Tab-separated table of C-alpha atoms and ligand atoms in Angstrom:
chain	number	residue	atom	x	y	z
X	25	MET	CA	31.473	115.971	30.150
X	26	LYS	CA	32.764	119.216	31.591
X	27	LEU	CA	36.302	120.288	30.831
X	28	TYR	CA	38.656	122.677	32.570
X	29	SER	CA	41.690	124.541	31.361
X	30	THR	CA	44.969	123.147	32.654
X	31	ASN	CA	45.862	126.772	33.442
X	32	ASN	CA	42.681	127.484	35.384
X	33	GLN	CA	40.638	124.667	36.849
X	34	SER	CA	37.746	126.948	37.760
X	35	LEU	CA	37.148	127.782	34.098
X	36	LYS	CA	34.757	125.048	33.003
X	37	VAL	CA	33.211	124.546	29.570
X	38	ASP	CA	31.047	121.928	27.918
X	39	PHE	CA	32.312	119.513	25.273
X	40	ALA	CA	31.019	121.428	22.225
X	41	THR	CA	32.748	124.617	23.370
X	42	ALA	CA	36.026	122.792	23.898
X	43	VAL	CA	35.732	121.245	20.431
X	44	PHE	CA	35.202	124.533	18.604
X	45	ASN	CA	37.723	126.536	20.643
X	46	SER	CA	40.449	123.856	20.524
X	47	MET	CA	42.369	125.850	23.136
X	48	PRO	CA	41.167	127.975	26.066
X	49	LEU	CA	42.017	131.694	25.852
X	50	ASP	CA	44.489	131.284	28.719
X	51	LYS	CA	46.512	128.962	26.417
X	52	GLY	CA	46.085	125.936	28.682
X	53	LEU	CA	44.580	122.728	27.318
X	54	TYR	CA	41.113	121.366	27.941
X	55	MET	CA	40.951	118.307	30.195
X	56	PRO	CA	37.952	116.410	31.544
X	57	VAL	CA	37.091	117.592	35.068
X	58	HIS	CA	36.313	114.002	35.960
X	59	ILE	CA	37.955	110.978	34.340
X	60	PRO	CA	35.426	108.158	34.396
X	61	GLU	CA	36.470	104.544	34.802
X	62	LEU	CA	35.092	101.751	32.690
X	63	ASP	CA	33.428	99.065	34.713
X	64	LYS	CA	35.595	96.114	35.588
X	65	GLU	CA	33.080	93.677	34.144
X	66	PHE	CA	33.633	95.271	30.717
X	67	ILE	CA	37.435	95.238	30.956
X	68	ASP	CA	37.379	91.598	32.121
X	69	HIS	CA	35.380	90.609	29.035
X	70	ILE	CA	36.774	93.138	26.582
X	71	ASP	CA	38.033	90.311	24.359
X	72	GLN	CA	34.409	89.597	23.399
X	73	PHE	CA	33.898	92.996	21.780
X	74	THR	CA	34.715	94.447	18.347
X	75	LEU	CA	36.607	97.704	17.762
X	76	SER	CA	33.348	99.502	17.047
X	77	GLN	CA	31.714	98.187	20.236
X	78	ILE	CA	34.760	99.052	22.311
X	79	ALA	CA	34.952	102.534	20.799
X	80	PHE	CA	31.309	103.103	21.666
X	81	LYS	CA	31.707	101.908	25.270
X	82	VAL	CA	34.732	104.113	25.835
X	83	ALA	CA	33.247	107.176	24.146
X	84	ALA	CA	29.950	106.737	25.979
X	85	VAL	CA	31.442	106.937	29.482
X	86	LEU	CA	33.102	110.205	28.500
X	87	LEU	CA	30.402	111.790	26.349
X	88	LYS	CA	27.053	110.389	27.479
X	89	ASP	CA	25.805	113.750	28.732
X	90	ALA	CA	27.104	115.608	25.644
X	91	ILE	CA	25.697	113.463	22.808
X	92	PRO	CA	22.680	111.114	22.824
X	93	LEU	CA	23.932	107.539	22.635
X	94	GLU	CA	22.336	106.631	19.286
X	95	ASP	CA	23.957	109.683	17.720
X	96	LEU	CA	27.292	108.803	19.280
X	97	GLN	CA	27.040	105.279	17.887
X	98	ALA	CA	26.351	106.654	14.392
X	99	ILE	CA	29.318	109.049	14.622
X	100	ILE	CA	31.618	106.220	15.673
X	101	ASP	CA	30.414	103.852	12.960
X	102	ASP	CA	30.996	106.501	10.332
X	103	ALA	CA	34.362	107.707	11.689
X	104	ILE	CA	36.041	104.437	12.678
X	105	ASN	CA	35.370	102.436	9.524
X	106	PHE	CA	38.740	100.704	9.285
X	107	GLU	CA	40.645	98.200	11.398
X	108	ALA	CA	43.539	98.516	13.840
X	109	PRO	CA	45.052	95.023	13.885
X	110	VAL	CA	47.725	93.792	16.253
X	111	VAL	CA	50.169	91.795	14.126
X	112	SER	CA	52.447	89.352	15.953
X	113	LEU	CA	56.096	89.397	14.922
X	114	ASP	CA	57.367	86.853	17.419
X	115	GLU	CA	56.353	85.200	20.691
X	116	ASN	CA	56.353	88.407	22.717
X	117	THR	CA	56.518	91.247	20.188
X	118	ALA	CA	53.670	92.664	18.146
X	119	VAL	CA	52.956	95.753	16.100
X	120	LEU	CA	49.708	97.699	16.348
X	121	GLU	CA	49.009	98.849	12.792
X	122	LEU	CA	47.261	102.203	12.859
X	123	PHE	CA	47.689	102.988	9.169
X	124	HIS	CA	44.619	101.375	7.635
X	125	GLY	CA	42.575	104.569	7.409
X	126	PRO	CA	42.239	106.819	4.352
X	127	SER	CA	45.431	108.849	4.891
X	128	LEU	CA	47.486	105.820	5.994
X	129	ALA	CA	48.372	107.300	9.377
X	130	PHE	CA	47.000	107.031	12.920
X	131	LYS	CA	45.879	110.666	12.670
X	132	ASP	CA	42.836	109.350	10.763
X	133	PHE	CA	41.297	108.251	14.074
X	134	GLY	CA	41.431	111.756	15.476
X	135	ALA	CA	40.648	113.676	12.305
X	136	ARG	CA	37.668	111.566	11.225
X	137	PHE	CA	36.093	111.625	14.669
X	138	MET	CA	36.705	115.359	15.101
X	139	SER	CA	35.194	116.249	11.715
X	140	ARG	CA	32.014	114.333	12.464
X	141	ILE	CA	31.743	115.761	15.982
X	142	MET	CA	32.107	119.286	14.598
X	143	ALA	CA	29.525	118.660	11.881
X	144	TYR	CA	27.191	117.181	14.505
X	145	PHE	CA	27.302	120.308	16.666
X	146	LEU	CA	26.853	122.684	13.722
X	147	LYS	CA	23.302	123.821	13.250
X	148	ASP	CA	21.879	123.877	9.727
X	149	ASN	CA	21.472	127.637	9.548
X	150	GLU	CA	24.912	128.436	10.927
X	151	LYS	CA	27.822	129.804	8.948
X	152	THR	CA	30.033	127.276	7.193
X	153	LEU	CA	32.841	126.161	9.453
X	154	ASP	CA	36.197	127.186	7.986
X	155	VAL	CA	38.969	124.861	9.072
X	156	LEU	CA	42.505	126.193	8.576
X	157	VAL	CA	45.477	123.848	8.868
X	158	ALA	CA	49.187	124.196	8.304
X	159	THR	CA	50.871	120.865	7.710
X	160	SER	CA	54.350	119.455	7.405
X	161	GLY	CA	52.895	116.172	6.165
X	162	ASP	CA	50.586	113.764	7.966
X	163	THR	CA	48.180	116.131	9.701
X	164	GLY	CA	47.047	117.724	6.452
X	165	GLY	CA	46.185	114.432	4.769
X	166	ALA	CA	44.234	113.137	7.749
X	167	VAL	CA	42.305	116.390	8.120
X	168	ALA	CA	41.638	116.682	4.360
X	169	LEU	CA	40.358	113.134	4.073
X	170	GLY	CA	38.602	113.372	7.437
X	171	PHE	CA	36.541	116.409	6.418
X	172	LEU	CA	36.053	115.440	2.769
X	173	GLY	CA	32.352	115.766	1.989
X	174	VAL	CA	31.399	116.653	5.589
X	175	PRO	CA	28.491	119.117	5.290
X	176	HIS	CA	28.800	122.771	6.364
X	177	THR	CA	32.583	122.622	6.474
X	178	ARG	CA	35.338	123.978	4.250
X	179	VAL	CA	38.985	123.108	4.779
X	180	THR	CA	42.033	125.077	3.658
X	181	ILE	CA	45.361	123.332	4.005
X	182	LEU	CA	48.678	125.128	3.691
X	183	TYR	CA	51.756	123.075	2.952
X	184	PRO	CA	55.360	124.018	2.187
X	185	LYS	CA	56.362	123.597	-1.447
X	186	GLY	CA	58.725	120.687	-2.051
X	187	LYS	CA	58.796	119.671	1.605
X	188	VAL	CA	56.146	116.954	1.787
X	189	SER	CA	56.383	113.524	0.186
X	190	GLU	CA	54.638	112.777	-3.125
X	191	ILE	CA	51.905	110.699	-1.527
X	192	GLN	CA	51.353	113.252	1.195
X	193	GLU	CA	50.987	115.959	-1.454
X	194	LEU	CA	48.521	113.880	-3.470
X	195	GLN	CA	46.440	113.341	-0.338
X	196	LEU	CA	46.150	117.111	0.015
X	197	CYS	CA	45.645	118.074	-3.619
X	198	THR	CA	43.339	115.497	-5.202
X	199	ASN	CA	40.191	115.850	-3.132
X	200	GLY	CA	38.136	118.658	-4.643
X	201	GLN	CA	34.721	119.254	-2.997
X	202	ASN	CA	35.170	121.174	0.275
X	203	ILE	CA	38.942	120.671	0.504
X	204	HIS	CA	41.354	123.347	-0.764
X	205	ALA	CA	45.108	122.932	-0.865
X	206	VAL	CA	47.470	125.910	-0.870
X	207	GLU	CA	51.105	125.379	-1.792
X	208	ILE	CA	53.223	127.992	-0.024
X	209	ASP	CA	56.574	128.978	-1.438
X	210	GLY	CA	58.188	128.802	2.003
X	211	THR	CA	58.691	126.585	5.035
X	212	PHE	CA	56.258	124.870	7.396
X	213	ASP	CA	56.837	127.725	9.840
X	214	ASP	CA	55.684	130.189	7.160
X	215	CYS	CA	52.499	128.149	6.692
X	216	GLN	CA	51.962	128.090	10.442
X	217	ALA	CA	52.526	131.858	10.671
X	218	LEU	CA	49.894	132.549	7.989
X	219	VAL	CA	47.334	130.409	9.803
X	220	LYS	CA	48.135	132.081	13.131
X	221	GLN	CA	47.773	135.512	11.592
X	222	ALA	CA	44.391	134.542	10.158
X	223	PHE	CA	43.179	133.423	13.596
X	224	ALA	CA	44.308	136.720	15.103
X	225	ASP	CA	42.687	138.833	12.351
X	226	GLU	CA	39.500	140.342	13.839
X	227	GLU	CA	38.087	141.461	10.535
X	228	LEU	CA	38.518	138.015	9.039
X	229	ASN	CA	36.984	136.367	12.112
X	230	ALA	CA	33.935	138.603	11.776
X	231	ARG	CA	33.435	137.336	8.235
X	232	LEU	CA	34.340	133.674	8.549
X	233	ARG	CA	33.795	131.117	11.273
X	234	LEU	CA	37.350	129.907	11.655
X	235	THR	CA	38.526	126.867	13.537
X	236	SER	CA	41.794	125.006	13.784
X	237	ALA	CA	42.082	121.248	13.591
X	238	ASN	CA	45.318	120.762	15.418
X	239	SER	CA	46.356	117.901	17.609
X	240	ILE	CA	45.388	119.556	20.881
X	241	ASN	CA	41.673	119.389	20.081
X	242	ILE	CA	39.968	117.223	22.703
X	243	SER	CA	37.899	115.528	20.003
X	244	ARG	CA	41.103	114.201	18.458
X	245	LEU	CA	42.348	112.832	21.761
X	246	ILE	CA	39.267	110.782	22.682
X	247	PRO	CA	39.176	108.457	19.621
X	248	GLN	CA	42.876	107.718	20.067
X	249	THR	CA	42.033	105.904	23.315
X	250	PHE	CA	39.912	103.391	21.346
X	251	TYR	CA	42.783	101.533	19.741
X	252	TYR	CA	44.617	101.002	23.030
X	253	PHE	CA	41.563	99.252	24.478
X	254	ASN	CA	41.086	97.330	21.244
X	255	ALA	CA	44.754	96.234	21.129
X	256	TYR	CA	44.460	94.969	24.681
X	257	ALA	CA	41.317	93.049	23.665
X	258	GLN	CA	43.182	91.401	20.795
X	259	LEU	CA	46.006	90.287	23.087
X	260	LYS	CA	43.600	89.015	25.701
X	261	ARG	CA	42.108	86.793	23.014
X	262	GLN	CA	45.549	85.220	22.677
X	263	GLY	CA	45.750	84.743	26.437
X	264	LYS	CA	48.260	87.563	26.883
X	265	GLU	CA	47.482	90.180	29.493
X	266	GLU	CA	50.756	91.842	30.487
X	267	VAL	CA	51.223	94.605	27.962
X	268	VAL	CA	53.878	97.237	27.329
X	269	PHE	CA	53.080	99.870	24.695
X	270	SER	CA	55.835	101.736	22.863
X	271	VAL	CA	54.587	104.897	21.170
X	272	PRO	CA	56.461	107.029	18.605
X	273	SER	CA	55.992	110.521	20.001
X	274	GLY	CA	56.197	114.084	18.718
X	275	ASN	CA	53.456	116.279	20.124
X	276	PHE	CA	52.605	113.479	22.580
X	277	GLY	CA	48.917	113.338	21.659
X	278	ASN	CA	49.000	109.640	20.848
X	279	ILE	CA	50.644	108.625	24.100
X	280	ALA	CA	48.498	111.095	26.087
X	281	ALA	CA	45.505	109.121	24.805
X	282	GLY	CA	47.149	105.871	25.941
X	283	LEU	CA	47.706	107.284	29.401
X	284	LEU	CA	44.112	108.513	29.476
X	285	ALA	CA	42.992	104.967	28.636
X	286	TYR	CA	45.158	103.738	31.529
X	287	LYS	CA	43.514	106.237	33.883
X	288	MET	CA	40.132	105.006	32.657
X	289	GLY	CA	40.997	101.524	33.831
X	290	LEU	CA	42.935	99.816	31.034
X	291	PRO	CA	45.447	97.534	32.803
X	292	ILE	CA	48.749	98.387	31.131
X	293	LYS	CA	52.086	97.454	32.658
X	294	GLN	CA	54.201	100.163	31.056
X	295	PHE	CA	54.229	102.917	28.432
X	296	ILE	CA	57.334	103.883	26.499
X	297	ALA	CA	57.579	107.261	24.772
X	298	ALA	CA	59.955	106.846	21.835
X	299	THR	CA	61.396	110.023	20.339
X	300	ASN	CA	63.985	111.083	17.802
X	301	VAL	CA	66.688	113.581	18.820
X	302	ASN	CA	63.952	116.077	19.650
X	303	ASP	CA	64.193	114.697	23.147
X	304	THR	CA	62.571	117.193	25.507
X	305	VAL	CA	60.600	114.467	27.302
X	306	PRO	CA	63.307	111.812	27.727
X	307	ARG	CA	65.572	114.531	29.110
X	308	PHE	CA	62.846	115.631	31.500
X	309	LEU	CA	62.203	112.107	32.793
X	310	GLU	CA	65.914	111.650	33.327
X	311	THR	CA	66.868	115.000	34.827
X	312	GLY	CA	63.608	116.443	36.141
X	313	VAL	CA	64.179	119.618	34.120
X	314	TYR	CA	61.618	120.434	31.451
X	315	GLU	CA	63.437	122.461	28.849
X	316	THR	CA	61.999	122.938	25.351
X	317	LYS	CA	64.267	123.475	22.354
X	318	PRO	CA	63.823	124.549	18.729
X	319	SER	CA	63.075	121.436	16.671
X	320	VAL	CA	65.729	119.625	14.655
X	321	GLN	CA	64.917	118.000	11.294
X	322	THR	CA	65.089	114.190	11.207
X	323	TYR	CA	63.956	111.219	9.107
X	324	SER	CA	60.961	110.819	11.401
X	325	ASN	CA	59.771	114.315	10.605
X	326	ALA	CA	56.272	113.964	12.086
X	327	MET	CA	58.072	113.807	15.445
X	328	ASP	CA	60.277	116.855	14.934
X	329	VAL	CA	58.845	118.732	17.886
X	330	GLY	CA	60.902	120.603	20.467
X	331	ALA	CA	57.951	121.703	22.622
X	332	PRO	CA	55.400	118.852	22.661
X	333	SER	CA	51.993	120.490	22.814
X	334	ASN	CA	50.185	117.690	24.655
X	335	TRP	CA	52.748	117.293	27.421
X	336	VAL	CA	50.770	119.448	29.866
X	337	ARG	CA	47.873	117.025	29.445
X	338	ILE	CA	50.057	114.156	30.613
X	339	MET	CA	51.300	116.124	33.633
X	340	ASP	CA	47.698	117.019	34.387
X	341	LEU	CA	46.600	113.366	34.230
X	342	PHE	CA	49.218	112.645	36.891
X	343	LYS	CA	48.451	115.793	38.902
X	344	ASN	CA	52.009	116.957	38.209
X	345	ASP	CA	53.378	114.054	40.254
X	346	LYS	CA	56.555	113.248	38.404
X	347	GLU	CA	57.311	110.140	40.419
X	348	ALA	CA	53.902	108.618	39.750
X	349	LEU	CA	54.407	109.333	36.068
X	350	GLN	CA	57.877	107.770	36.061
X	351	GLN	CA	56.381	104.530	37.381
X	352	ILE	CA	54.345	104.053	34.231
X	353	LEU	CA	56.294	105.993	31.598
X	354	GLN	CA	59.817	105.452	30.293
X	355	SER	CA	61.279	107.408	27.439
X	356	TYR	CA	64.165	106.880	25.028
X	357	ARG	CA	65.542	108.887	22.108
X	358	PHE	CA	67.197	107.724	18.878
X	359	THR	CA	69.272	109.325	16.133
X	360	ASP	CA	68.644	109.086	12.382
X	361	GLU	CA	71.457	106.584	12.072
X	362	GLU	CA	69.824	104.364	14.690
X	363	THR	CA	66.464	104.806	12.965
X	364	LEU	CA	67.915	103.466	9.730
X	365	SER	CA	69.526	100.518	11.443
X	366	GLY	CA	66.179	99.854	13.154
X	367	ILE	CA	64.375	99.803	9.795
X	368	ASN	CA	66.989	97.374	8.458
X	369	ALA	CA	66.916	95.140	11.541
X	370	ILE	CA	63.111	94.819	11.536
X	371	TYR	CA	63.206	93.984	7.857
X	372	GLU	CA	65.887	91.350	8.331
X	373	GLN	CA	64.388	89.756	11.430
X	374	PHE	CA	60.710	89.809	10.533
X	375	ASN	CA	60.540	90.628	6.830
X	376	TYR	CA	58.403	93.578	7.897
X	377	ILE	CA	58.761	97.182	6.705
X	378	THR	CA	58.132	100.030	9.132
X	379	CYS	CA	58.046	103.777	8.580
X	380	PRO	CA	60.854	105.681	10.349
X	381	HIS	CA	58.569	106.769	13.220
X	382	THR	CA	57.485	103.194	13.827
X	383	ALA	CA	61.090	101.956	13.728
X	384	ILE	CA	61.897	104.282	16.627
X	385	ALA	CA	59.113	102.731	18.697
X	386	TRP	CA	60.556	99.283	18.018
X	387	LEU	CA	64.041	100.456	19.003
X	388	ALA	CA	62.645	101.839	22.247
X	389	LEU	CA	60.965	98.532	22.989
X	390	GLN	CA	64.287	96.740	22.428
X	391	LYS	CA	65.995	99.087	24.834
X	392	TYR	CA	63.301	98.597	27.454
X	393	ARG	CA	63.634	94.828	27.078
X	394	ALA	CA	67.380	95.025	27.576
X	395	GLU	CA	66.713	96.849	30.853
X	396	HIS	CA	63.912	94.448	31.904
X	397	PRO	CA	65.054	91.074	30.538
X	398	ASP	CA	63.250	88.823	33.006
X	399	ASP	CA	59.751	90.200	32.973
X	400	ASN	CA	57.126	88.315	31.070
X	401	TYR	CA	55.123	90.673	28.903
X	402	THR	CA	54.094	91.333	25.339
X	403	GLY	CA	55.682	94.418	23.837
X	404	ILE	CA	53.457	96.232	21.361
X	405	PHE	CA	54.931	99.036	19.296
X	406	LEU	CA	52.555	101.379	17.525
X	407	SER	CA	52.898	101.769	13.792
X	408	THR	CA	51.750	105.330	13.202
X	409	ALA	CA	52.031	105.469	9.397
X	410	HIS	CA	52.478	103.318	6.326
X	411	ALA	CA	56.036	103.185	5.007
X	412	CYS	CA	54.996	104.325	1.521
X	413	LYS	CA	54.477	107.868	2.836
X	414	PHE	CA	58.207	108.283	3.517
X	415	PRO	CA	59.945	106.612	0.557
X	416	ASP	CA	63.090	108.763	0.626
X	417	VAL	CA	64.271	107.352	3.926
X	418	PHE	CA	64.648	103.732	2.804
X	419	PRO	CA	67.609	101.938	1.280
X	420	GLU	CA	66.782	100.889	-2.320
X	421	THR	CA	66.443	97.182	-1.514
X	422	ILE	CA	63.750	97.803	1.076
X	423	LYS	CA	62.104	100.603	-0.893
X	424	ALA	CA	61.542	98.263	-3.819
X	425	ASN	CA	59.530	95.970	-1.549
X	426	ILE	CA	57.156	98.560	-0.118
X	427	GLU	CA	53.637	97.655	-1.156
X	428	PHE	CA	51.185	100.355	-2.082
X	429	PRO	CA	47.758	100.058	-0.455
X	430	ASP	CA	44.609	100.676	-2.520
X	431	GLN	CA	44.218	104.188	-1.110
X	432	VAL	CA	47.462	105.134	-2.872
X	433	LYS	CA	46.711	103.442	-6.179
X	434	ASP	CA	43.524	105.519	-6.378
X	435	LEU	CA	45.429	108.728	-5.656
X	436	LEU	CA	47.964	108.298	-8.424
X	437	ALA	CA	45.191	108.374	-11.012
X	438	LYS	CA	43.656	111.651	-9.847
X	439	PRO	CA	44.474	115.160	-11.086
X	440	LYS	CA	46.330	117.368	-8.618
X	441	LYS	CA	45.109	120.837	-7.795
X	442	ALA	CA	46.712	123.389	-5.465
X	443	GLN	CA	46.685	127.175	-5.296
X	444	LYS	CA	50.259	128.441	-5.406
X	445	MET	CA	51.035	131.329	-3.108
X	446	ASN	CA	53.952	133.140	-1.515
X	447	THR	CA	54.138	133.991	2.177
X	448	ASP	CA	52.271	137.300	1.904
X	449	TYR	CA	49.361	137.396	4.372
X	450	GLU	CA	47.164	139.779	2.352
X	451	SER	CA	47.061	137.428	-0.624
X	452	PHE	CA	46.163	134.536	1.651
X	453	LYS	CA	43.378	136.574	3.233
X	454	LYS	CA	42.087	137.606	-0.161
X	455	TYR	CA	42.046	133.960	-1.207
X	456	LEU	CA	40.034	132.965	1.873
X	457	THR	CA	37.461	135.708	1.474
X	458	THR	CA	36.913	135.757	-2.252
X	459	PHE	CA	36.960	132.277	-3.516
X	460	TYR	CA	33.266	131.519	-3.300
Y	523	PLP	C1	51.900	112.768	14.095
Y	523	PLP	C2	52.758	111.564	13.982
Y	523	PLP	C3	53.517	111.099	15.081
Y	523	PLP	C4	53.559	111.820	16.389
Y	523	PLP	O1	52.350	111.706	17.123
Y	523	PLP	P1	52.066	112.649	18.350
Y	523	PLP	O2	50.666	112.358	18.749
Y	523	PLP	O3	52.262	114.057	17.861
Y	523	PLP	O4	53.052	112.296	19.420
Y	523	PLP	C5	54.244	109.940	14.935
Y	523	PLP	N1	54.279	109.277	13.755
Y	523	PLP	C6	53.583	109.706	12.692
Y	523	PLP	C7	53.698	108.944	11.422
Y	523	PLP	C8	52.799	110.850	12.755
Y	523	PLP	O5	52.118	111.274	11.678
C-alpha cells in the first residue's frame, strides 16, 4: 500500500514510513493512494466469517504488499483478541459494544494493532522505540495496555493530575514493564505542550527514537474498519441488511474508518456523526462553512474536540465533494443536559447503561429516526467505552447498577505508580534521558 499526504498527492510513502511518521512533514494526513474494494462474493457471504477472519480479509486487501499474509494473520490474532458484539435492544435498534478490550474502550482496536505493527517493523538491532503520549483519558489507557510487554518499545504517558477518572488513572499507572506514567501538575494542554516540545527538540531526537501514538496514525485507522464489517455480518445473520450506523465523534477517527469501510464496499445505508456541543462538523454539514473553535468541556470529554484531526481524511475519501458526503453522512449535536436525559431514557427503556459518549450516539439515532420515520432499517449505535470509566456523570441510582468487568477488578488490586512532575520541559527531558 502506498500512501500520499492529503496536502500533496505527489508525495508518496510506503506503509512502514507512514506508521512511524504518523504525520507527513507538510502536516497533511496519510491516505491510501488506491482504496481497494473487497470482492462482492466475500461481502455477500460475510455472515459466514468470524471477526478474526473478517479482520484478516479486510487488512489483507490493504496491506498485502506491505506485510506477508502469515505475518499479518499473526498480528491480527494477537491484536484483536476480544469480541465486538452487536446487542439488540429492540426490533430495529442495536448497540455495537466496542468496550470488551483491555482498556474498555474502542481505542483498543487501534492501539493494539498499531503497537504490533510498529514492533513488527522494528529490526532487532534498532534503537528502542520511544512512544510519547499526552492523554485526557481514554487514549492513554489504550496505548499503555496496547504496548504493554511489546518488545523494543517504551511508552511514556503524560496525564493531567486530578483530571482523569479513577479507572483511567489505574489503567495508566499499574502496568510496570515498559510503560511509564507521568502525572503532570497542570492541564491536558500542558501535557500536550510537553510532548510537542519533545518532538521538536533536535538534541532529544538524536538520542531517542521518538514516535507519537495519536489517533491520526494510519495503523490505528485500519483496524477500526474491522468492526464495521463484523457488525454488518452479525446483522446479516439475523436477516437484516439495511444498516444505519451512529458514531459518537470527537476527532472523527472512528467514523472515518466507517466511511473507509463503505468505500471498500461495505453496503451501509447511512452514517450519523453524533457530537456534543463541540459541533464543528454538524455546523459544516448544515452551513457549508468549516470553522474550528476552541474546545468546550462536556460530560463526554473524549469528544471535546473543536478541530477534529481526522476530518481531512473524510473530505479526502469523498474528493472534497460535499454533496456526495452529505448523501451518506448526517450529523447532530447534543448538550450535556440532553446527554443525561439520554442516559436515563436508555436505562428506563432497555435497562441498559451507556457511557455519556454512547448516549449521544443513541440520541442522534433517535433524531435521525424522527426525520426518517418510514424507512425500514436497523439503527446501530456504537458504544465506544464502558460506563464504569465515567462514574461521575451518572445519577446515583444508575451508578449503583454499573457492573465492573474483570479488567477493572484486576486493576483495583494493583499498586499505582506515577512520576509526579510540574510543567517544566527541562525536568521532563531529564526524566526521558536518564531513567534507564
Ligand atoms: C476517543 C473517544 C471517542 C471519539 O472518537 P474519535 O475517533 O476521536 O471520533 C468517543 N468516545 C470515546 C469513549 C472515546 O474514547
